[in-house]
XYZ file of C-alpha atoms in Angstrom:
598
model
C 97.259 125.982 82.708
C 94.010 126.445 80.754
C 93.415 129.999 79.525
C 90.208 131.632 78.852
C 90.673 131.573 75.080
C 91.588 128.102 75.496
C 88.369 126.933 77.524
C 85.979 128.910 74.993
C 87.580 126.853 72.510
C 87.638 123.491 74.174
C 83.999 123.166 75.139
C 82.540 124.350 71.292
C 85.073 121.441 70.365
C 83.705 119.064 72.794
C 80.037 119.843 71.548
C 80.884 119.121 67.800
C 82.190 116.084 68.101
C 78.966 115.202 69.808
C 77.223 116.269 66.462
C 76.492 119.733 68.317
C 76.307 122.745 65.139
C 78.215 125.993 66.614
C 76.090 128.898 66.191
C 76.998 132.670 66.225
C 76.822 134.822 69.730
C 74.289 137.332 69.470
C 74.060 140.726 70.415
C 74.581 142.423 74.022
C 71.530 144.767 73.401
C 68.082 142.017 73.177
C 65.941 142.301 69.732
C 62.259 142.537 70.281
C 62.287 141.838 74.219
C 61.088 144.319 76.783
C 61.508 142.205 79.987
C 65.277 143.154 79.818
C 67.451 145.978 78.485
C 70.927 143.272 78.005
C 70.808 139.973 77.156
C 71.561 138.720 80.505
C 71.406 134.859 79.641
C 72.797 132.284 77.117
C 69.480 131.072 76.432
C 67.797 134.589 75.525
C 68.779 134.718 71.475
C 67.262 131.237 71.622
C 64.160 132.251 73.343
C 61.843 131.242 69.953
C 63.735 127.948 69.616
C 63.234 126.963 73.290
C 59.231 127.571 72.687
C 58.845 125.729 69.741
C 60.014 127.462 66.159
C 62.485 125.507 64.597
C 66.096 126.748 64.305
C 67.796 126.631 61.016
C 71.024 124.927 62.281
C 69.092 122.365 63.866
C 68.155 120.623 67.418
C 71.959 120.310 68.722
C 73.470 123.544 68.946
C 76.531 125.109 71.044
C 77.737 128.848 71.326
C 79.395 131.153 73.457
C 77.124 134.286 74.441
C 78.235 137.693 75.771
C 75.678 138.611 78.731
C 75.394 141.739 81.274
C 73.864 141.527 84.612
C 73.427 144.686 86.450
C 71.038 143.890 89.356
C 74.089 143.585 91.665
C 76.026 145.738 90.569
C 76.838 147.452 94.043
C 78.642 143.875 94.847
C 80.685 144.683 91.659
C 84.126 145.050 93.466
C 84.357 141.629 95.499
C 86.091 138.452 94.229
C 83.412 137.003 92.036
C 80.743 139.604 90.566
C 80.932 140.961 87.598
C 78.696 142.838 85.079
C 80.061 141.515 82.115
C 80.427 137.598 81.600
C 80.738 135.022 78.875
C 78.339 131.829 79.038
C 79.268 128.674 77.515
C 75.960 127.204 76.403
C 75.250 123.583 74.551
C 71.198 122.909 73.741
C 69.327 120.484 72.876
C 65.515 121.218 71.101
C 63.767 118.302 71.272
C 66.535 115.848 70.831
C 68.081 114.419 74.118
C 67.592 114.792 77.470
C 68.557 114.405 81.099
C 70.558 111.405 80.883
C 72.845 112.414 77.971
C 73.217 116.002 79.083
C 74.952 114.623 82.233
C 76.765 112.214 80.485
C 78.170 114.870 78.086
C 78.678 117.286 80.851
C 80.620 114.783 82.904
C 82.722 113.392 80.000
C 83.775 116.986 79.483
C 84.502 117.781 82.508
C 86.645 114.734 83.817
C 87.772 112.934 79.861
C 91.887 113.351 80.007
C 91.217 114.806 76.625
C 89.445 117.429 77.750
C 89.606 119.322 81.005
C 91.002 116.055 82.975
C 89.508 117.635 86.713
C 89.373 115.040 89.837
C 86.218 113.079 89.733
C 86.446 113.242 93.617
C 86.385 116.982 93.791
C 83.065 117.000 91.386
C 79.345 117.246 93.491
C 75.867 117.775 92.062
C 72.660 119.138 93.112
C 69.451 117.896 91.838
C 65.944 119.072 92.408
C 64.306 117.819 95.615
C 60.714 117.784 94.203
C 57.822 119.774 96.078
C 53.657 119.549 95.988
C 53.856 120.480 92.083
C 56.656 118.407 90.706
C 58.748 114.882 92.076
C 62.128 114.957 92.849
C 64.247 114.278 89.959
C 65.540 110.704 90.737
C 66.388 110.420 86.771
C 69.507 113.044 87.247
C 70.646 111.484 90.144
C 70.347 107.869 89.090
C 72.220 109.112 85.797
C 75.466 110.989 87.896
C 75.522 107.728 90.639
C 76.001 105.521 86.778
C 79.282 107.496 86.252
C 80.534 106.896 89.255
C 79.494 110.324 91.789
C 78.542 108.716 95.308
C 76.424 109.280 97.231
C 77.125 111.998 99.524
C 78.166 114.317 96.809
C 74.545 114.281 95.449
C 72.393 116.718 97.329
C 69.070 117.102 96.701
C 68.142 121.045 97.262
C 64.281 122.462 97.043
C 62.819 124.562 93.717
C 64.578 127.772 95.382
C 67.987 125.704 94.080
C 67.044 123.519 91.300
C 64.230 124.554 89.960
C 64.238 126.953 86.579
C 61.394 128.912 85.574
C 60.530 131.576 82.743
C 58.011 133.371 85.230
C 54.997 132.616 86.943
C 53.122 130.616 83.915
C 55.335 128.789 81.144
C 58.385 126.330 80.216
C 59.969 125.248 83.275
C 61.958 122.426 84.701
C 64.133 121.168 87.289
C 67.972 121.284 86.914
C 70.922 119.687 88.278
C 74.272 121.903 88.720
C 77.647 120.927 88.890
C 80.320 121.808 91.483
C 84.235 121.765 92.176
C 85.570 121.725 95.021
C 87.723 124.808 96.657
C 89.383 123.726 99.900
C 92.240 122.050 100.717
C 93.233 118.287 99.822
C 90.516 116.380 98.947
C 86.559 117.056 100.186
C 86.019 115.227 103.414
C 82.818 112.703 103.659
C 79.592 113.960 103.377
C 80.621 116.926 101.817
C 78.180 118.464 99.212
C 76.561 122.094 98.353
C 73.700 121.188 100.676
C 76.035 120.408 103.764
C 78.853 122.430 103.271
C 78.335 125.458 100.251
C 81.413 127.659 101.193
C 84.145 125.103 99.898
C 82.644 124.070 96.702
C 82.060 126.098 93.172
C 78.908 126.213 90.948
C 81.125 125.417 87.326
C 78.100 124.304 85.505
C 73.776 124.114 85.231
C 72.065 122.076 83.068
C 68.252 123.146 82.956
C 65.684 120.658 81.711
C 62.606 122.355 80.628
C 60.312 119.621 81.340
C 57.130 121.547 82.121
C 54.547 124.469 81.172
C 53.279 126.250 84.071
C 49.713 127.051 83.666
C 49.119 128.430 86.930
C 50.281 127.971 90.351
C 49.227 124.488 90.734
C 49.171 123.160 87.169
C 51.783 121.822 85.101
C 51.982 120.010 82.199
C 54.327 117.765 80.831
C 55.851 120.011 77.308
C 55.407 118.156 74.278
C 59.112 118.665 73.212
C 61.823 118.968 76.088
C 64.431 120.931 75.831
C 68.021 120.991 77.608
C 69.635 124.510 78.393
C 73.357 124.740 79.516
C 74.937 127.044 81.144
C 78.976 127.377 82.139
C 80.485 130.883 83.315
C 83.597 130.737 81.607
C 85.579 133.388 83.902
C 84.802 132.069 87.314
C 85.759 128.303 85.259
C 88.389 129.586 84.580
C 89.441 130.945 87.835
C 88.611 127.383 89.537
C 90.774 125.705 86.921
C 93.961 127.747 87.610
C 93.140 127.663 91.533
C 92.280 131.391 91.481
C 91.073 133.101 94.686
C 89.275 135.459 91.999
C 88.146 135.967 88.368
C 90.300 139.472 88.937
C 93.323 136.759 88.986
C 92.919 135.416 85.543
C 94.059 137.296 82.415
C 90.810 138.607 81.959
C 91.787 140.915 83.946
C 95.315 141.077 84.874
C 96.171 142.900 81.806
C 93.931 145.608 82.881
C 95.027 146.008 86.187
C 98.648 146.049 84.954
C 97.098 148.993 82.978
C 95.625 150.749 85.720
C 98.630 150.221 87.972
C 100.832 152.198 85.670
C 98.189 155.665 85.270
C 97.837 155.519 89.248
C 101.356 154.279 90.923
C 99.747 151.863 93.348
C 99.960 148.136 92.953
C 97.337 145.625 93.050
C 96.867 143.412 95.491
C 100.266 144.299 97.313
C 100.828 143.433 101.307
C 99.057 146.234 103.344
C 96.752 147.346 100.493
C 93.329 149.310 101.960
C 91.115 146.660 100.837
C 89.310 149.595 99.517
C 91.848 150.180 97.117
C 92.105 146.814 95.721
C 88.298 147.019 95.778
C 88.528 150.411 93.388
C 90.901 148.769 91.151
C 88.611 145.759 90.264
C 85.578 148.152 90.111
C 87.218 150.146 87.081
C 88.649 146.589 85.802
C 85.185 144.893 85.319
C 83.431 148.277 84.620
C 85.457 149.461 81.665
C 85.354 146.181 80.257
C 81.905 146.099 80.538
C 81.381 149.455 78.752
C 84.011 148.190 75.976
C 81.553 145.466 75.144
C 78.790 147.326 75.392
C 80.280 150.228 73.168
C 81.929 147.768 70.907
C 78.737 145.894 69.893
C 77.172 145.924 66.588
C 74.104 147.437 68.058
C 76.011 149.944 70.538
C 73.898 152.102 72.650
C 75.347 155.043 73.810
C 75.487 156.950 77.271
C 72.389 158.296 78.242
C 69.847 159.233 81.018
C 67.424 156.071 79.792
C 67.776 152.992 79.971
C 70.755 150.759 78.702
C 72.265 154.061 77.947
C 71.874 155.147 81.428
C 73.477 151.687 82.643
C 76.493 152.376 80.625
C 76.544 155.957 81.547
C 76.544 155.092 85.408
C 78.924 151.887 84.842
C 81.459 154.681 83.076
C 81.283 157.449 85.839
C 81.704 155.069 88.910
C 84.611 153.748 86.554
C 86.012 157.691 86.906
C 85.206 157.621 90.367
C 87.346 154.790 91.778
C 90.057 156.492 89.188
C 89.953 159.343 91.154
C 90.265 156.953 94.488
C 93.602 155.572 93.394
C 94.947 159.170 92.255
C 94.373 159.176 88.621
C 93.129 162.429 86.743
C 91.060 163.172 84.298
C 90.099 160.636 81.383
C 91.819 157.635 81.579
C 89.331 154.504 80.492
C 90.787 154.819 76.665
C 93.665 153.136 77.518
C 92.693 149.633 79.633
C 89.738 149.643 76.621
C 92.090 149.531 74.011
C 94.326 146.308 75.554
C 90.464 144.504 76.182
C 90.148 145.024 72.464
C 93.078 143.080 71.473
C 92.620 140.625 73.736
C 89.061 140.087 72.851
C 89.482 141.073 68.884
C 89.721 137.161 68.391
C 86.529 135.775 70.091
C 84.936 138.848 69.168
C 85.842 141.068 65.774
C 83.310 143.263 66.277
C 85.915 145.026 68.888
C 88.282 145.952 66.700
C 86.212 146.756 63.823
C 84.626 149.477 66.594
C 87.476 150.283 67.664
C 87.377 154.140 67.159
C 83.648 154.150 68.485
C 84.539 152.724 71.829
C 87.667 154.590 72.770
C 86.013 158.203 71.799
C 83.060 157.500 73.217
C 84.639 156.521 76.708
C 86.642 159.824 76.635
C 83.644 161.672 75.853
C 81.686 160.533 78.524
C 84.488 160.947 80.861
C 85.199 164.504 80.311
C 81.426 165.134 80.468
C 81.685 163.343 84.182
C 84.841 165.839 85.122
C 82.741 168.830 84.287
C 79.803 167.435 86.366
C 82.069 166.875 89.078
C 83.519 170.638 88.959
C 79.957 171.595 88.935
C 79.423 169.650 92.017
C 82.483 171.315 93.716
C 81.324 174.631 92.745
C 77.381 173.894 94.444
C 79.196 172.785 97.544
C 81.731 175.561 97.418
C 77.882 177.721 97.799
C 76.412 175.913 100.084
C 80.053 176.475 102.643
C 79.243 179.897 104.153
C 75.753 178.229 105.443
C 77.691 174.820 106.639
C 80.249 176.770 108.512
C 77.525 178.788 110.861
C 76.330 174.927 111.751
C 77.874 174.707 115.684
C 77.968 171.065 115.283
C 79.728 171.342 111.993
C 77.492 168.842 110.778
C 76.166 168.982 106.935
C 72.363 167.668 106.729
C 72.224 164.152 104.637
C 70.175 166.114 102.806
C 72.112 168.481 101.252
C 74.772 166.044 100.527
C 71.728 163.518 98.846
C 70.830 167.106 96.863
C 74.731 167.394 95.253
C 74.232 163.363 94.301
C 70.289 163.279 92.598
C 70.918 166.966 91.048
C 74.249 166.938 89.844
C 75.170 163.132 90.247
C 78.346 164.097 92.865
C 78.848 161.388 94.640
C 79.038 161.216 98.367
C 82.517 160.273 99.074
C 83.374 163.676 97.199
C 81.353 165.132 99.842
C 82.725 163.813 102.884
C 86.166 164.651 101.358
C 85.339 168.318 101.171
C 83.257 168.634 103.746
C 86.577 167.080 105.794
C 88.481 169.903 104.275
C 86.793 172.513 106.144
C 86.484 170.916 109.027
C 82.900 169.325 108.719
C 81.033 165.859 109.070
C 78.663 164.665 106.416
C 75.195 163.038 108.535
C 75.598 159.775 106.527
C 72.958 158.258 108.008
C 70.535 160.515 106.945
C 71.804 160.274 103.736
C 71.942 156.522 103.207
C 68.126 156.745 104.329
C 67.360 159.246 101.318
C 69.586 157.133 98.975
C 67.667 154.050 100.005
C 64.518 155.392 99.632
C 65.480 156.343 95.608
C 67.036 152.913 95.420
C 63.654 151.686 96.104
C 62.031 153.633 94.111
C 64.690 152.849 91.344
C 64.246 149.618 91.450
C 60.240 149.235 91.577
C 60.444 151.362 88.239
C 63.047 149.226 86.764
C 62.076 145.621 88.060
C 60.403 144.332 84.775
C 63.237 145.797 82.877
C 65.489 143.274 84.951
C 63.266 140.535 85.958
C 65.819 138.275 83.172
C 62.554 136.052 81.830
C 61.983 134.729 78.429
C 60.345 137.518 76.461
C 57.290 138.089 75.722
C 55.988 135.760 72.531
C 52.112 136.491 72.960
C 49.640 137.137 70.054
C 49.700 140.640 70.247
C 53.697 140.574 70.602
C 53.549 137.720 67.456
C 51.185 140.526 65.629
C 53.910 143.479 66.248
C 56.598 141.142 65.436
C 55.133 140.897 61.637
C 53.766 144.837 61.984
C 57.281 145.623 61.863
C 58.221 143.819 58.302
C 56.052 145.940 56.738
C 56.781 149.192 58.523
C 60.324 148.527 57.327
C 59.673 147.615 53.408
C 57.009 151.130 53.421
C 59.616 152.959 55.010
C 62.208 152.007 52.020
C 59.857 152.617 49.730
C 59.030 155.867 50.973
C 62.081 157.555 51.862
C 64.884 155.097 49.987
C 66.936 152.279 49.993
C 69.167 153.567 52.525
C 66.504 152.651 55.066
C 67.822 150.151 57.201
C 66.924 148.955 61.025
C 68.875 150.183 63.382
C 66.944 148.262 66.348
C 63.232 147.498 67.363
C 61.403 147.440 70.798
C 58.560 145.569 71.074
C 55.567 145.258 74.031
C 51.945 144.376 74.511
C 51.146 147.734 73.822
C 53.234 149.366 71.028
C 56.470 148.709 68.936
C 59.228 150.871 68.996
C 61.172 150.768 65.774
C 64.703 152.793 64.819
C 65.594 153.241 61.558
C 68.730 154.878 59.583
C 67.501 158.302 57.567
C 69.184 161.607 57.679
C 66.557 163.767 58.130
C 63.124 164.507 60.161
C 59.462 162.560 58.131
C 57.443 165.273 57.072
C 53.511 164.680 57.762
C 53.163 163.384 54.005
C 55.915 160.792 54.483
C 54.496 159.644 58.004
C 50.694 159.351 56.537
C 52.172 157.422 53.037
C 54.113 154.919 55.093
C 51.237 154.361 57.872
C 48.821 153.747 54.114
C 51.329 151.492 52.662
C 51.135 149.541 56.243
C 47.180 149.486 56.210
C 46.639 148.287 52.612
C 49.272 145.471 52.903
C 46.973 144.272 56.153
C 44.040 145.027 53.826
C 45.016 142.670 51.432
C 45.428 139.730 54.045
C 49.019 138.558 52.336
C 50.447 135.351 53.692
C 53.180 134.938 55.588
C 55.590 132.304 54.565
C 59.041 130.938 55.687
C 61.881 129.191 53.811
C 65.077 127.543 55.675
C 68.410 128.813 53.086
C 71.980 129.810 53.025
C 72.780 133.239 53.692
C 74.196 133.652 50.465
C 70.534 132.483 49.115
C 69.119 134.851 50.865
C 70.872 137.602 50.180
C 70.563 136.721 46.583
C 66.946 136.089 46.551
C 66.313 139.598 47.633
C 66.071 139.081 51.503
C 66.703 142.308 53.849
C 69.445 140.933 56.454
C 70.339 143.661 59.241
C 73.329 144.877 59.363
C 75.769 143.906 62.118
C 73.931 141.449 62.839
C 75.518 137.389 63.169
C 73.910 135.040 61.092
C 74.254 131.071 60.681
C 74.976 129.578 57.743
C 71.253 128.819 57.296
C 69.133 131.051 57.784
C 64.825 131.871 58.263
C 63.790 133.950 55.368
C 59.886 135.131 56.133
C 57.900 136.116 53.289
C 55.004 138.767 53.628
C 53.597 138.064 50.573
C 54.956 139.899 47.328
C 55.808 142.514 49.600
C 58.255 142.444 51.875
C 61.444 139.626 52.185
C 63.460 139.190 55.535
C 65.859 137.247 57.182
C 64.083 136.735 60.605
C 64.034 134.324 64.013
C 60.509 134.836 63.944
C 57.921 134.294 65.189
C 54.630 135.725 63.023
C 51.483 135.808 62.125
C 50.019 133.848 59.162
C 48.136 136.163 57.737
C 48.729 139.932 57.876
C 44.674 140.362 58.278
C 44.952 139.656 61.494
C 46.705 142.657 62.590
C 44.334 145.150 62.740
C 45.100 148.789 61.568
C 48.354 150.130 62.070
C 49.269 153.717 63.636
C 52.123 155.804 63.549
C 51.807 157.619 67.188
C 55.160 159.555 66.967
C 58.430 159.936 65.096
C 61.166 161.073 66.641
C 65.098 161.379 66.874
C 66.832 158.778 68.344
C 70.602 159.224 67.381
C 72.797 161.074 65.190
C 71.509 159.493 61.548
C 68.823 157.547 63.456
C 65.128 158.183 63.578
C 62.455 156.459 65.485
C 58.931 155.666 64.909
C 56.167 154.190 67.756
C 53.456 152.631 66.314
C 50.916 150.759 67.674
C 48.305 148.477 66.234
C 44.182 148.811 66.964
């Protein structure tokens, strides 16, 4: 029976021996994109590759990518969602297309020497074609040459098979790949379009054929690109005939783990599907926050953005602890088993080690006092409740104890049980709505999961921030390095390691450093070498940070030397004039500077 180390290992093997270079995973937290606070895609390190630059490992590349999704996060709990997932990923830039993709992706699949799966349990879904593009009778005529018939090809409309980056650029039709899930073998007919409940999405294989231009105009790109995609734990779980991804050992060890702190077993006859419901919750969320806290570029809990995810991954964690009986902090332990299991794939785990487990206990015992203080409100608000003849507390009050003091309403209802009350959940669930809503309109472009932004003025901030870097070494010291950049249409946000507060001298030397480097109109070169090269030749490389064996080094001149994706500017003239706005802490040993450019 396959494993998930095993798969991860299988399909980068496959790749190379179809002259596919393996490159490094990248980092949970995205560099330089504002449309999305986790990289929530294979494809989004590759984001300047798939639009053009050219990638220093070449145009056949394969990699395994960590990604979190968090727009469904209230399904978290169920057989299948999770918030943290691995993508297997193979790409080609310019090289082949449609017809060897599917080859490769079938030979992998059904090849004894590979994963050996029933070609009679395999159907595919190609795009349909509408009033802007034809229906993609290359894919299918490709999958009926190895053998698929018929009536497991389905042809679904652009809502199924058709990827886009957003309203206007690359996009393309794609054909995924399913298993089937029932019993025996699939019956005639059978396909995702006529019968979606029995069969498994294992595999997508976007071709990005087109640029949109607007909503009626595409053209054909001049290089087309092919972007794979394979979850590897709900693979997995069709491979070993799971019911669940909460069935493989990506997370049995865990909820062995969690079964010991709270007494109750798993998945046992007469469970409260509410309690097998908790203990996946607090299996997917603390190995979410593991990952999150174990990356190179960890953010930490906070009230803002990816900070605030983890924060509010880690306290509904607590809360389903407290469902199945278990007190106080407890997350250190199941986060200490994911890093063994995971130290392999992923070293950065171990060497973080330390980092993850006290930060999960801090942030737990931080919870526990906001839940006492939660307790205590409601313990004020009793001698009101209690005069109530219908015994009734007001949705409300209980949505006050939740947005004030973030106690959650089944803590409510449990107290307010204790002395004899009702909670109005209705009312409730319409005030919790409404700041869903509100929530989620603030938040939508932060999750909208696009390519990022690689306009001009994002192009022209890209460079600004080479040369904010090199003037803020030579400024305040060597021991400037970046600790993570943010970049928009409007600003840049850049973090940077110093001990200590800029004083107005420091701030106005570094912004005049910027300026007469701009002033001079330097050009902006790049070189393709090793990392050792680099390194050697003088290039900044950021700490943490996985790099191929070749790497872009971009030259400002005689100024300033990185290793860098791109993209940039080609002269620095262009920029403008640069402006510090604010600096600022961000973290313990971390400051941060916004600049913008006018």
């Amino acid at each position: 029976m396959i494993t998930i180390h095993e798969l991860r290992r299988k399909f980068i093997e496959f790749f190379k021996t179809k002259n596919h270079v393996e490159i490094s995973g990248k980092s949970l937290i995205p560099e330089n994109d504002p449309s999305v606070l986790f990289t929530t895609a294979g494809m989004h390190p590759l984001v300047p590759y798939l639009l053009g630059e050219a990638h220093p490992a070449g145009k056949r590349l394969v990699d395994y990518q960590k990604c979190i999704r968090t727009g469904d996060i209230e399904d978290v709990g169920d057989e299948s969602h999770l918030t943290f997932f691995e993508m297997l990923g193979n790409w080609s830039l310019g090289d082949y297309f449609k017809e060897e993709s599917i080859a490769f992706s079938w030979e992998f699949l059904v090849s004894p020497r590979w994963l050996a799966l029933d070609p009679a349990k395999i159907s595919v879904t190609v795009f349909a074609g509408d009033e802007n593009a034809p229906q993609d009778e290359v894919s299918a005529q490709a999958w009926r040459r190895l053998g698929v018939p018929e009536d497991r090809i389905a042809y679904l409309p652009a809502s199924d098979n058709w990827w886009a980056t957003g309203p206007t650029g690359p996009c393309g039709p794609d054909t995924e790949i399913f298993y089937w899930t029932g019993r025996g073998l699939p019956p005639p007919g059978s396909n995702k379009g006529s019968d979606p409940k029995n069969w498994m999405e294992i595999w997508n294989n976007v071709f990005m054929e087109f640029n949109r231009v607007d909503g009626k105009t595409l053209l054909r790109l001049p290089a087309q690109n092919v972007d794979t995609g394979m979850g590897l734990e709900r693979t997995v779980a069709m491979l070993q005939g799971r019911r669940s991804v909460y069935e493989t050992e990506a997370f049995t060890p865990i909820l062995r783990s969690l079964e010991k702190l709270s007494g109750k077993t798993y998945g046992a006859p007469g469970n409260d599907p509410e309690l097998d419901r908790s203990f996946r919750i607090i299996a997917d969320h603390v190995r979410t926050a593991t990952f999150i806290l174990g990356d190179p570029k960890a953010v930490l809990p906070s009230n803002v953005g990816a900070g605030y995810v983890l924060r509010r991954i880690i306290r509904r964690a607590v809360r389903h602890g407290r469902k199945l009986g278990i007190e106080g902090a407890f997350l250190s332990g199941p986060a200490g088993g994911i890093v063994e299991n995971y130290a392999g794939p992923y070293p950065e785990l171990m060497e973080n080690r330390e980092r993850i487990l006290s930060e999960l206990k801090r942030e737990e015992e931080k919870f526990l006092e906001t839940l006492q203080k939660g307790e205590h409100e409601f313990d004020k608000m009793l001698p009101n409740l209690l005069k109530n003849p219908q015994r009734v507390m007001s949705g409300r009050l209980a949505f006050k104890l939740y947005d004030t003091y973030g106690f959650p309403i089944e803590l409510t209802e449990e107290l307010a049980a204790e002395n004899g009350l009702k909670v109005n959940r209705q009312e409730f669930d319409e005030a919790y709505k409404k700041h869903q809503e509100l929530s989620r309109a603030g938040s939508e472009q932060m999750f909208k999961g696009g390519l990022a932004d690689h306009s001009e003025v994002s192009t022209r901030y890209h460079t600004a921030t080479h040369l904010l870097h090199k003037a803020l070494r030579i400024v305040l010291g060597d021991h400037v390095a970046q600790k993570g950049s943010n970049i928009n249409t409007e600003r840049v946000r850049f973090d940077f390691s110093h001990p200590a507060p800029m004083t107005k001298e420091e701030i106005a030397k570094v912004e005049a450093i910027v300026n007469e480097q701009i002033h001079r109109d330097l050009p902006v070169t790049m070189e393709m070498m090793s990392l050792e090269e680099a390194k050697a030749s003088g290039a900044i490389a950021l700490f943490g940070e996985k790099y191929e064996a070749v790497v872009k080094v971009y030259s400002i001149g005689d100024f300033s030397k990185e290793v860098c994706g791109g993209p940039h500017v080609e002269r620095t003239g262009s920029l403008g004039r640069f402006r510090i706005q604010k600096e600022q802490s961000s973290s313990a040993g971390v400051r941060r500077i916004y600049g913008i450019l006018e």
